Coordinates of N, CA and C in Angstrom, one line a residue:
M1 N 79.1 -98.0 -80.1 CA 77.7 -97.8 -80.4 C 77.1 -99.6 -80.1
T2 N 77.6 -99.5 -81.7 CA 77.0 -100.4 -82.7 C 77.6 -101.3 -81.7
A3 N 79.2 -101.6 -81.8 CA 79.0 -103.1 -81.4 C 78.2 -103.3 -79.5
R4 N 77.8 -102.4 -79.1 CA 77.5 -102.6 -77.8 C 76.2 -103.1 -78.2
R5 N 75.4 -102.8 -79.1 CA 74.0 -103.2 -79.7 C 73.8 -104.8 -79.8
K6 N 75.0 -105.2 -80.9 CA 75.1 -106.3 -81.4 C 75.0 -107.0 -79.7
L7 N 75.9 -106.7 -78.9 CA 76.4 -107.6 -78.0 C 75.0 -107.5 -77.4
I8 N 73.9 -107.1 -77.2 CA 72.8 -106.4 -76.4 C 71.7 -108.1 -77.0
R9 N 72.0 -107.3 -78.4 CA 71.3 -108.4 -79.2 C 71.4 -109.3 -78.9
R10 N 72.7 -110.0 -79.2 CA 72.7 -112.1 -79.2 C 72.4 -112.2 -77.5
T11 N 72.4 -111.4 -76.8 CA 72.4 -111.7 -75.0 C 70.7 -112.1 -75.3
A12 N 69.5 -111.0 -76.1 CA 68.8 -110.9 -75.9 C 67.9 -112.1 -76.4
L13 N 68.6 -112.9 -77.8 CA 68.6 -113.9 -78.8 C 68.3 -115.0 -78.0
A14 N 69.7 -115.2 -77.0 CA 70.0 -116.4 -76.2 C 69.2 -116.5 -75.4
A15 N 68.7 -115.3 -74.8 CA 67.8 -115.9 -73.5 C 66.5 -116.1 -74.3
T16 N 65.9 -115.4 -75.3 CA 65.0 -116.0 -75.7 C 65.1 -117.5 -76.3
A17 N 65.9 -118.0 -76.5 CA 65.7 -119.7 -77.2 C 66.1 -120.0 -76.3
G18 N 66.6 -119.8 -74.5 CA 66.6 -120.6 -73.4 C 64.9 -120.7 -73.1
V19 N 64.3 -119.8 -73.2 CA 62.7 -119.6 -72.8 C 62.1 -121.0 -73.3
A20 N 62.4 -120.4 -74.6 CA 61.6 -120.9 -76.1 C 61.8 -123.0 -75.3
A21 N 63.2 -123.0 -75.0 CA 63.9 -124.4 -75.3 C 62.9 -125.1 -73.7
L22 N 62.8 -124.4 -72.6 CA 62.4 -124.6 -71.3 C 60.7 -125.2 -72.0
V23 N 60.0 -123.8 -72.2 CA 58.9 -124.0 -72.6 C 58.2 -125.3 -73.3
L24 N 58.8 -125.8 -74.3 CA 59.1 -126.6 -75.0 C 58.6 -127.8 -73.9
A25 N 59.8 -128.4 -73.3 CA 59.9 -129.3 -72.5 C 59.0 -129.4 -71.5
A26 N 58.5 -128.6 -70.8 CA 56.8 -128.4 -70.0 C 55.9 -128.7 -70.6
C27 N 55.8 -128.6 -72.7 CA 54.6 -128.8 -72.9 C 55.0 -130.3 -73.3
G28 N 56.0 -131.0 -73.4 CA 56.0 -132.5 -73.6 C 56.2 -132.8 -72.8
G29 N 56.4 -132.7 -71.5 CA 56.8 -133.3 -70.2 C 54.8 -133.6 -69.8
D30 N 54.0 -132.6 -69.8 CA 52.5 -132.6 -69.6 C 52.0 -133.7 -70.8
S31 N 52.5 -133.8 -71.6 CA 51.9 -134.7 -72.6 C 52.1 -135.9 -72.8
D32 N 53.6 -136.5 -72.8 CA 54.1 -137.5 -72.7 C 55.4 -138.0 -71.1
S33 N 54.9 -138.5 -70.7 CA 55.9 -138.7 -69.6 C 57.4 -139.5 -69.8
G34 N 57.2 -140.1 -71.0 CA 57.9 -140.9 -71.6 C 59.3 -140.2 -72.1
G35 N 60.6 -141.2 -72.5 CA 61.6 -139.9 -73.4 C 61.5 -139.5 -74.4
H36 N 62.3 -138.3 -74.9 CA 62.2 -137.1 -75.7 C 63.4 -137.4 -76.3
D37 N 63.4 -137.3 -77.5 CA 64.0 -137.0 -78.5 C 65.1 -135.2 -78.5
M38 N 65.8 -135.5 -77.1 CA 66.6 -134.0 -77.0 C 67.0 -133.2 -78.0
G39 N 67.3 -134.0 -79.5 CA 67.5 -133.1 -80.5 C 66.7 -132.4 -81.1
S40 N 65.4 -133.1 -81.1 CA 65.0 -132.6 -81.7 C 63.9 -131.6 -81.2
M41 N 63.9 -131.6 -79.7 CA 63.5 -130.6 -79.1 C 64.2 -128.9 -79.4
A42 N 65.6 -129.0 -79.5 CA 66.3 -128.2 -79.7 C 66.1 -127.6 -80.7
S43 N 66.1 -128.3 -82.0 CA 65.8 -127.7 -83.0 C 64.6 -127.1 -83.4
D44 N 63.6 -127.8 -82.6 CA 62.3 -127.1 -82.8 C 62.5 -125.7 -81.6
S45 N 62.9 -125.5 -80.6 CA 63.4 -124.1 -80.2 C 64.4 -123.3 -81.2
S46 N 65.1 -123.2 -82.1 CA 65.8 -122.2 -82.8 C 64.0 -121.3 -83.3
P47 N 63.5 -122.0 -84.5 CA 62.4 -120.6 -84.5 C 61.7 -120.4 -84.4
S48 N 61.4 -121.1 -82.8 CA 60.5 -120.3 -81.8 C 61.4 -119.2 -81.3
A49 N 62.6 -119.3 -80.8 CA 63.8 -118.1 -80.8 C 63.2 -116.9 -81.6
S50 N 63.7 -117.6 -83.3 CA 63.8 -116.4 -83.8 C 62.6 -115.6 -84.2
A51 N 61.0 -117.0 -84.2 CA 60.0 -116.1 -84.0 C 59.2 -114.5 -83.0
S52 N 60.2 -115.2 -81.5 CA 60.2 -114.3 -80.7 C 61.1 -113.1 -80.9
A53 N 62.4 -113.2 -81.3 CA 63.1 -112.4 -81.3 C 62.7 -111.0 -82.7
K54 N 62.0 -111.4 -83.9 CA 61.7 -111.0 -85.3 C 60.2 -110.0 -84.9
A55 N 59.1 -110.3 -83.9 CA 58.0 -109.9 -83.3 C 57.7 -109.0 -84.0
G56 N 56.5 -109.0 -84.8 CA 56.1 -108.1 -85.3 C 57.8 -107.6 -86.7
G57 N 57.9 -108.3 -87.1 CA 58.7 -108.3 -88.3 C 59.7 -107.6 -87.9
H58 N 60.7 -107.3 -86.7 CA 61.6 -105.7 -86.4 C 62.2 -106.3 -85.5
A59 N 63.8 -106.1 -85.5 CA 64.6 -106.5 -84.1 C 64.9 -105.1 -83.7
D60 N 65.6 -105.2 -82.7 CA 66.1 -104.7 -81.4 C 66.4 -103.1 -81.9
A61 N 67.6 -103.4 -83.3 CA 68.4 -103.1 -84.0 C 67.2 -101.7 -84.9
D62 N 65.9 -102.2 -85.4 CA 64.9 -101.3 -86.3 C 64.7 -100.2 -84.7
V63 N 64.5 -100.8 -83.6 CA 63.6 -100.0 -82.3 C 64.7 -98.8 -82.1
D64 N 66.1 -98.7 -81.7 CA 67.3 -98.4 -81.5 C 66.7 -97.0 -82.7
F65 N 66.7 -97.9 -84.0 CA 67.3 -96.6 -85.0 C 66.1 -95.9 -84.7
A66 N 64.4 -95.9 -84.8 CA 63.9 -94.8 -84.8 C 63.4 -94.1 -83.8
T67 N 64.1 -94.7 -82.7 CA 64.2 -94.2 -81.2 C 64.9 -92.9 -81.4
E68 N 66.1 -93.4 -81.9 CA 67.3 -92.2 -82.3 C 67.0 -91.6 -82.7
M69 N 66.5 -91.9 -84.2 CA 66.8 -90.9 -85.2 C 65.5 -89.6 -84.8
I70 N 64.2 -90.3 -84.5 CA 62.9 -89.5 -84.0 C 63.9 -88.2 -83.6
Q71 N 64.6 -88.3 -82.2 CA 65.5 -87.4 -82.2 C 66.2 -86.7 -82.4
H72 N 67.1 -87.1 -83.4 CA 68.0 -86.6 -84.4 C 67.3 -86.5 -85.1
H73 N 66.2 -86.2 -85.7 CA 65.2 -85.4 -86.8 C 64.6 -84.3 -85.9
R74 N 64.5 -84.4 -85.0 CA 63.7 -82.9 -84.4 C 64.6 -81.9 -84.3
Q75 N 66.3 -82.7 -83.7 CA 66.8 -81.3 -84.0 C 67.2 -81.0 -85.1
A76 N 67.4 -81.2 -86.3 CA 67.3 -81.1 -87.8 C 66.8 -80.0 -87.8
V77 N 65.0 -80.2 -87.7 CA 63.5 -79.2 -88.0 C 64.1 -78.0 -87.1
D78 N 64.7 -78.1 -85.5 CA 64.8 -76.8 -84.4 C 65.7 -76.1 -85.6
M79 N 66.7 -76.8 -86.0 CA 68.1 -75.8 -86.2 C 67.3 -75.2 -87.8
A80 N 66.4 -76.0 -88.4 CA 66.2 -75.5 -90.0 C 64.1 -74.6 -89.4
D81 N 63.7 -74.5 -88.2 CA 62.9 -73.2 -87.9 C 64.1 -71.8 -88.0
L82 N 65.0 -72.5 -86.8 CA 65.8 -71.2 -86.9 C 66.4 -70.7 -87.8
A83 N 67.0 -71.0 -89.0 CA 67.2 -70.9 -90.2 C 65.9 -69.6 -91.0
A84 N 65.1 -70.6 -90.9 CA 63.7 -69.8 -91.7 C 63.7 -68.6 -90.9
D85 N 64.2 -67.8 -89.5 CA 63.9 -67.1 -88.7 C 65.6 -65.9 -89.1
R86 N 66.2 -66.6 -89.0 CA 67.6 -65.2 -88.6 C 68.5 -66.0 -90.1
A87 N 68.2 -66.7 -90.9 CA 69.0 -66.6 -91.8 C 69.7 -65.5 -93.3
S88 N 70.3 -64.8 -93.4 CA 70.0 -64.1 -94.8 C 70.2 -64.4 -95.7
S89 N 70.3 -65.4 -96.6 CA 70.6 -66.1 -97.0 C 69.3 -66.5 -97.9
Q90 N 68.5 -66.8 -99.1 CA 67.8 -67.1 -99.7 C 68.0 -68.8 -99.6
E91 N 68.8 -68.8 -100.4 CA 69.5 -70.6 -100.9 C 69.4 -71.2 -99.5
V92 N 70.2 -70.4 -97.8 CA 70.0 -71.3 -96.6 C 68.2 -71.2 -96.3
K93 N 67.6 -70.3 -96.3 CA 66.5 -70.3 -96.5 C 65.6 -71.3 -96.7
D94 N 65.6 -72.0 -98.4 CA 65.1 -72.9 -99.2 C 65.8 -74.4 -98.6
L95 N 67.0 -74.1 -98.2 CA 67.5 -75.4 -98.1 C 67.3 -75.9 -96.5
A96 N 66.7 -74.9 -95.5 CA 65.8 -75.2 -94.6 C 64.6 -76.0 -94.5
T97 N 64.0 -75.2 -95.6 CA 62.1 -75.3 -95.5 C 62.4 -77.2 -96.4
K98 N 63.6 -77.6 -97.1 CA 63.3 -78.6 -98.1 C 63.9 -79.4 -96.7
I99 N 65.1 -79.3 -95.6 CA 64.7 -80.8 -94.9 C 64.3 -80.6 -94.0
K100 N 63.3 -79.9 -93.2 CA 62.0 -79.4 -92.5 C 60.7 -80.0 -92.9
G101 N 60.5 -80.1 -94.2 CA 59.6 -81.0 -95.2 C 59.8 -82.5 -95.0
A102 N 61.3 -83.2 -95.4 CA 61.6 -83.8 -95.3 C 61.3 -85.0 -93.7
Q103 N 61.9 -83.8 -93.3 CA 62.5 -84.9 -91.6 C 61.5 -84.7 -90.8
D104 N 59.9 -83.7 -91.1 CA 59.1 -83.6 -90.1 C 57.9 -85.2 -90.3
P105 N 58.0 -85.7 -91.7 CA 57.2 -86.6 -92.2 C 57.8 -87.9 -91.4
E106 N 59.0 -88.0 -91.8 CA 59.3 -89.2 -91.5 C 59.1 -89.4 -89.2
I107 N 59.5 -88.3 -89.0 CA 59.4 -88.1 -87.4 C 58.1 -88.3 -87.6
K108 N 56.8 -88.4 -88.2 CA 55.4 -89.1 -87.7 C 55.7 -90.5 -88.2
T109 N 56.2 -90.6 -89.0 CA 56.3 -92.6 -90.1 C 56.7 -93.4 -88.7
M110 N 57.9 -92.5 -88.1 CA 58.8 -93.6 -87.4 C 58.0 -93.7 -85.8
S111 N 57.6 -92.7 -85.4 CA 56.4 -92.4 -83.9 C 55.6 -93.4 -84.4
G112 N 54.8 -94.0 -85.3 CA 53.6 -94.7 -85.6 C 54.5 -96.1 -85.8
W113 N 55.7 -96.4 -86.2 CA 56.2 -97.4 -85.8 C 56.1 -97.9 -84.7
L114 N 57.0 -97.3 -83.6 CA 57.2 -97.3 -82.2 C 56.2 -97.7 -81.6
T115 N 54.7 -96.5 -81.9 CA 53.4 -96.9 -81.8 C 52.8 -98.6 -81.4
S116 N 53.1 -99.3 -82.8 CA 52.2 -100.2 -83.3 C 53.2 -101.6 -82.2
W117 N 54.6 -101.3 -82.9 CA 55.6 -102.5 -82.1 C 55.4 -102.2 -80.4
G118 N 54.7 -101.4 -79.4 CA 54.8 -101.9 -78.7 C 55.4 -101.0 -77.4
E119 N 56.4 -99.5 -78.2 CA 57.3 -99.4 -77.9 C 57.1 -97.5 -77.0
E120 N 57.5 -97.4 -77.1 CA 57.8 -95.6 -76.3 C 58.0 -95.2 -77.0
V121 N 57.8 -94.1 -77.3 CA 57.9 -93.0 -78.2 C 58.4 -91.8 -77.7
P122 N 59.9 -91.3 -78.0 CA 60.6 -90.6 -76.8 C 59.9 -88.9 -77.0
A123 N 60.6 -88.7 -75.1 CA 59.5 -87.3 -76.0 C 60.3 -86.4 -76.1
D124 N 59.5 -85.0 -76.5 CA 60.5 -83.7 -77.1 C 61.4 -83.3 -76.1
M125 N 62.8 -83.6 -75.8 CA 62.9 -82.4 -75.4 C 64.1 -81.4 -75.8
S126 N 63.7 -81.4 -76.9 CA 64.3 -79.8 -77.6 C 64.1 -78.8 -77.3
G127 N 65.3 -77.8 -76.5 CA 65.1 -76.7 -76.2 C 64.4 -76.8 -73.9
M128 N 64.5 -77.9 -73.9 CA 64.4 -77.9 -72.4 C 65.4 -78.1 -71.2
E129 N 65.6 -77.0 -70.7 CA 67.1 -76.5 -70.2 C 67.6 -77.6 -69.1
G130 N 68.8 -77.9 -69.4 CA 69.9 -79.0 -69.2 C 69.8 -80.2 -69.5
H131 N 68.9 -80.3 -70.4 CA 68.5 -81.6 -70.9 C 69.4 -81.3 -72.4
D132 N 70.7 -81.9 -72.8 CA 71.5 -82.2 -73.3 C 71.9 -83.7 -74.4
M133 N 70.8 -83.2 -75.4 CA 71.2 -84.3 -76.2 C 72.1 -85.0 -76.8
S134 N 73.3 -84.6 -76.7 CA 74.4 -84.4 -77.4 C 75.3 -85.7 -77.9
S135 N 75.3 -86.3 -76.3 CA 75.7 -87.5 -76.2 C 75.2 -88.9 -76.7
G136 N 76.1 -89.6 -77.5 CA 75.4 -90.7 -77.3 C 74.5 -91.2 -79.3
M137 N 75.0 -89.8 -79.9 CA 74.5 -89.7 -81.1 C 75.4 -89.2 -81.8
P138 N 75.5 -89.9 -83.1 CA 76.2 -89.3 -84.1 C 75.6 -87.5 -84.5
G139 N 77.0 -86.7 -84.9 CA 76.5 -85.7 -85.3 C 75.7 -84.7 -84.9
M140 N 75.2 -85.2 -83.6 CA 74.2 -84.6 -82.9 C 74.6 -83.0 -81.7
M141 N 74.0 -81.7 -82.4 CA 74.8 -80.7 -81.4 C 74.4 -80.7 -79.9
S142 N 75.2 -80.3 -79.4 CA 75.5 -79.7 -77.5 C 74.2 -78.1 -77.1
N143 N 74.2 -78.2 -76.6 CA 73.0 -77.3 -75.8 C 74.2 -75.7 -75.8
E144 N 75.4 -76.0 -75.7 CA 76.3 -74.8 -76.4 C 76.1 -74.6 -77.9
D145 N 76.0 -75.6 -78.6 CA 76.2 -75.7 -79.9 C 74.6 -74.9 -80.5
M146 N 74.1 -75.0 -80.0 CA 72.6 -74.7 -80.5 C 72.2 -73.1 -79.9
D147 N 72.6 -73.0 -78.8 CA 72.6 -71.5 -78.4 C 73.7 -70.9 -79.1
K148 N 74.5 -70.9 -79.6 CA 76.1 -70.0 -80.1 C 74.8 -69.8 -82.2
L149 N 74.0 -71.4 -82.7 CA 73.5 -70.7 -83.0 C 72.3 -69.3 -83.1
E150 N 71.5 -69.8 -82.5 CA 70.2 -68.7 -81.7 C 71.0 -67.4 -82.5
K151 N 72.1 -67.2 -81.4 CA 72.6 -65.9 -81.4 C 73.2 -65.5 -82.1
A152 N 73.3 -66.3 -83.3 CA 74.0 -65.9 -84.7 C 73.0 -65.0 -85.3
S153 N 73.7 -64.1 -86.3 CA 72.9 -63.8 -87.5 C 73.2 -63.0 -88.7
G154 N 72.8 -62.9 -89.6 CA 73.3 -62.9 -91.1 C 74.6 -64.0 -92.1
A155 N 75.6 -63.1 -92.0 CA 76.0 -63.9 -92.8 C 77.0 -65.0 -91.6
A156 N 77.1 -64.5 -91.1 CA 77.8 -65.8 -89.8 C 76.5 -67.0 -89.4
F157 N 75.7 -66.6 -89.5 CA 74.5 -67.6 -89.1 C 74.4 -68.6 -89.7
D158 N 74.8 -68.1 -91.2 CA 74.1 -68.8 -92.7 C 75.4 -70.2 -92.2
K159 N 76.8 -69.8 -92.4 CA 78.2 -70.5 -92.6 C 78.2 -71.4 -90.9
L160 N 77.6 -70.9 -90.0 CA 77.3 -71.5 -88.8 C 76.4 -72.8 -89.0
F161 N 75.7 -72.6 -89.2 CA 74.4 -73.3 -89.7 C 74.7 -74.3 -90.8
L162 N 75.7 -73.7 -91.7 CA 75.8 -75.0 -92.8 C 77.0 -75.8 -92.4
E163 N 77.6 -75.4 -91.4 CA 78.4 -76.4 -90.9 C 78.6 -76.9 -89.8
M164 N 77.5 -77.1 -89.1 CA 76.5 -77.7 -87.8 C 75.5 -78.2 -88.9
M165 N 74.6 -78.2 -90.0 CA 74.3 -79.7 -90.2 C 74.9 -80.5 -91.4
V166 N 76.3 -79.6 -91.8 CA 76.8 -81.2 -92.6 C 77.1 -82.4 -91.6
E167 N 77.6 -81.9 -90.2 CA 77.8 -82.6 -89.7 C 76.8 -83.5 -89.0
H168 N 75.8 -82.9 -88.7 CA 74.2 -83.6 -88.8 C 73.8 -84.5 -89.4
H169 N 74.4 -83.9 -90.5 CA 74.0 -85.2 -91.8 C 74.5 -86.0 -91.6
E170 N 75.5 -85.9 -91.4 CA 76.6 -87.0 -91.5 C 76.6 -88.2 -90.5
G171 N 76.1 -87.1 -89.0 CA 75.8 -88.6 -88.0 C 74.6 -88.9 -88.8
A172 N 73.8 -88.8 -89.7 CA 72.3 -89.2 -89.8 C 72.5 -90.8 -90.5
I173 N 73.4 -90.3 -91.7 CA 74.0 -91.3 -92.3 C 75.2 -92.1 -91.5
E174 N 75.7 -92.2 -90.7 CA 76.3 -93.1 -89.8 C 75.2 -93.9 -89.7
M175 N 74.1 -93.8 -88.7 CA 73.2 -94.2 -87.9 C 72.4 -94.8 -89.0
A176 N 72.0 -94.7 -90.0 CA 71.3 -95.0 -91.2 C 72.0 -96.9 -91.3
E177 N 73.4 -95.8 -92.2 CA 74.0 -97.2 -92.1 C 74.5 -98.5 -91.5
T178 N 74.2 -97.5 -89.6 CA 73.6 -99.1 -88.7 C 72.3 -100.1 -88.9
E179 N 71.6 -99.1 -89.3 CA 70.0 -100.1 -89.2 C 69.8 -100.7 -90.9
K180 N 70.1 -100.2 -91.7 CA 70.4 -101.0 -92.7 C 72.2 -102.5 -92.6
A181 N 73.2 -102.7 -91.7 CA 72.9 -103.7 -91.6 C 72.9 -104.1 -90.4
D182 N 72.2 -104.2 -89.6 CA 71.8 -104.6 -88.5 C 70.2 -104.5 -88.6
G183 N 69.2 -103.6 -89.1 CA 67.8 -103.6 -89.0 C 67.3 -105.0 -89.8
E184 N 65.8 -105.6 -89.3 CA 65.2 -106.4 -89.8 C 63.8 -105.7 -90.8
Y185 N 63.2 -104.8 -89.6 CA 62.1 -104.4 -90.6 C 61.8 -103.1 -92.2
G186 N 61.6 -103.7 -92.3 CA 61.7 -103.8 -94.2 C 61.6 -102.3 -94.8
P187 N 60.9 -101.3 -93.8 CA 60.3 -99.9 -93.7 C 61.5 -98.9 -93.4
A188 N 61.6 -99.6 -92.4 CA 62.8 -98.6 -91.3 C 63.7 -99.2 -92.6
T189 N 65.1 -99.9 -93.1 CA 65.9 -100.3 -93.7 C 65.8 -99.4 -95.1
K190 N 64.5 -99.2 -95.7 CA 64.6 -98.0 -96.7 C 64.2 -96.8 -96.3
L191 N 63.7 -97.0 -95.2 CA 63.9 -94.9 -94.9 C 65.6 -94.9 -94.5
A192 N 66.0 -95.9 -94.2 CA 67.0 -95.6 -94.0 C 68.2 -95.6 -95.3
D193 N 67.8 -96.4 -96.1 CA 68.4 -95.9 -97.6 C 67.6 -94.2 -97.8
D194 N 66.7 -94.1 -98.2 CA 66.4 -92.7 -98.0 C 66.4 -91.4 -97.8
V195 N 66.9 -91.6 -96.5 CA 68.0 -90.8 -95.9 C 69.6 -90.8 -96.0
I196 N 69.8 -91.7 -96.3 CA 71.7 -91.6 -97.2 C 71.5 -91.1 -98.3
T197 N 70.5 -91.2 -99.3 CA 70.8 -90.7 -100.3 C 70.4 -89.1 -100.2
A198 N 69.1 -88.7 -99.6 CA 69.1 -87.2 -99.6 C 70.2 -86.8 -98.9
Q199 N 70.4 -87.1 -97.8 CA 71.3 -86.4 -96.7 C 72.8 -86.5 -97.8
T200 N 73.3 -87.4 -98.4 CA 74.5 -87.1 -99.2 C 74.0 -86.2 -100.1
A201 N 73.3 -86.2 -100.2 CA 72.8 -85.2 -101.6 C 73.0 -83.8 -100.6
E202 N 72.5 -83.5 -99.9 CA 72.3 -82.6 -99.1 C 73.9 -82.1 -98.3
I203 N 74.4 -82.8 -98.1 CA 75.9 -82.3 -97.4 C 76.2 -82.0 -98.8
E204 N 76.2 -82.7 -99.8 CA 77.2 -82.3 -101.6 C 77.0 -80.7 -101.6
Q205 N 75.7 -80.3 -101.4 CA 75.0 -78.9 -101.5 C 75.5 -78.0 -100.4
M206 N 75.4 -78.1 -99.3 CA 75.9 -77.4 -98.5 C 77.4 -77.1 -98.6
N207 N 78.2 -78.5 -98.9 CA 79.9 -77.9 -99.1 C 80.1 -77.0 -100.4
K208 N 79.0 -77.3 -101.4 CA 79.8 -75.6 -102.2 C 78.9 -74.6 -102.0
M209 N 77.7 -74.2 -101.0 CA 77.2 -73.2 -100.5 C 78.8 -72.8 -99.7
L210 N 79.2 -73.7 -98.7 CA 80.7 -73.2 -97.9 C 81.7 -73.0 -98.9
G211 N 81.7 -73.1 -100.2 CA 82.7 -72.6 -101.1 C 84.2 -74.1 -100.5
K212 N 83.6 -75.1 -100.5 CA 84.7 -76.1 -100.3 C 84.4 -77.4 -101.1
S213 N 83.8 -76.8 -102.3 CA 83.7 -78.0 -103.4 C 83.2 -77.5 -105.0

């Protein structure tokens, strides 16, 4: 996925640079029908292309990160809500409350970024019949996984919840690492750092709860 995004980004930048060069050439033709220094025009197009690509101080990778992490977080919140009702262990319930308390505000923050950039905030498809969010994002649970979790109870629920949430967190960390590598919007790369720090610690906690460390 990362390679595809980088290819799309490079293509978009190349197209923007080409448009910028044409605009500059047209403006130059209007003001002076004489000869032009093509080297000067080429060098002028680069800052223009860069400015267009970074409109609002963000890049395509930042939009992808916010759009996908919103959906990823929504599923984690759904899982946490199930734990609040079905978990038998108070420790699991407390962890679920902590996860929801961290990720709900982040969903609102990222939705605000998308709105400010003129991008569409993804619709909440969680729980919709026939809509499976598992493809395309690392760590996302399938509808079958979520059904299994919803039907579990007691100690079996606790174990399944922890195993699924570890995988879910690992996927979020992978997405955050991609944002740190490719993103340009400071608040988004900072949030990616926060996700990595918080969810790495929670993975360690959950593995201990599962008796794996």
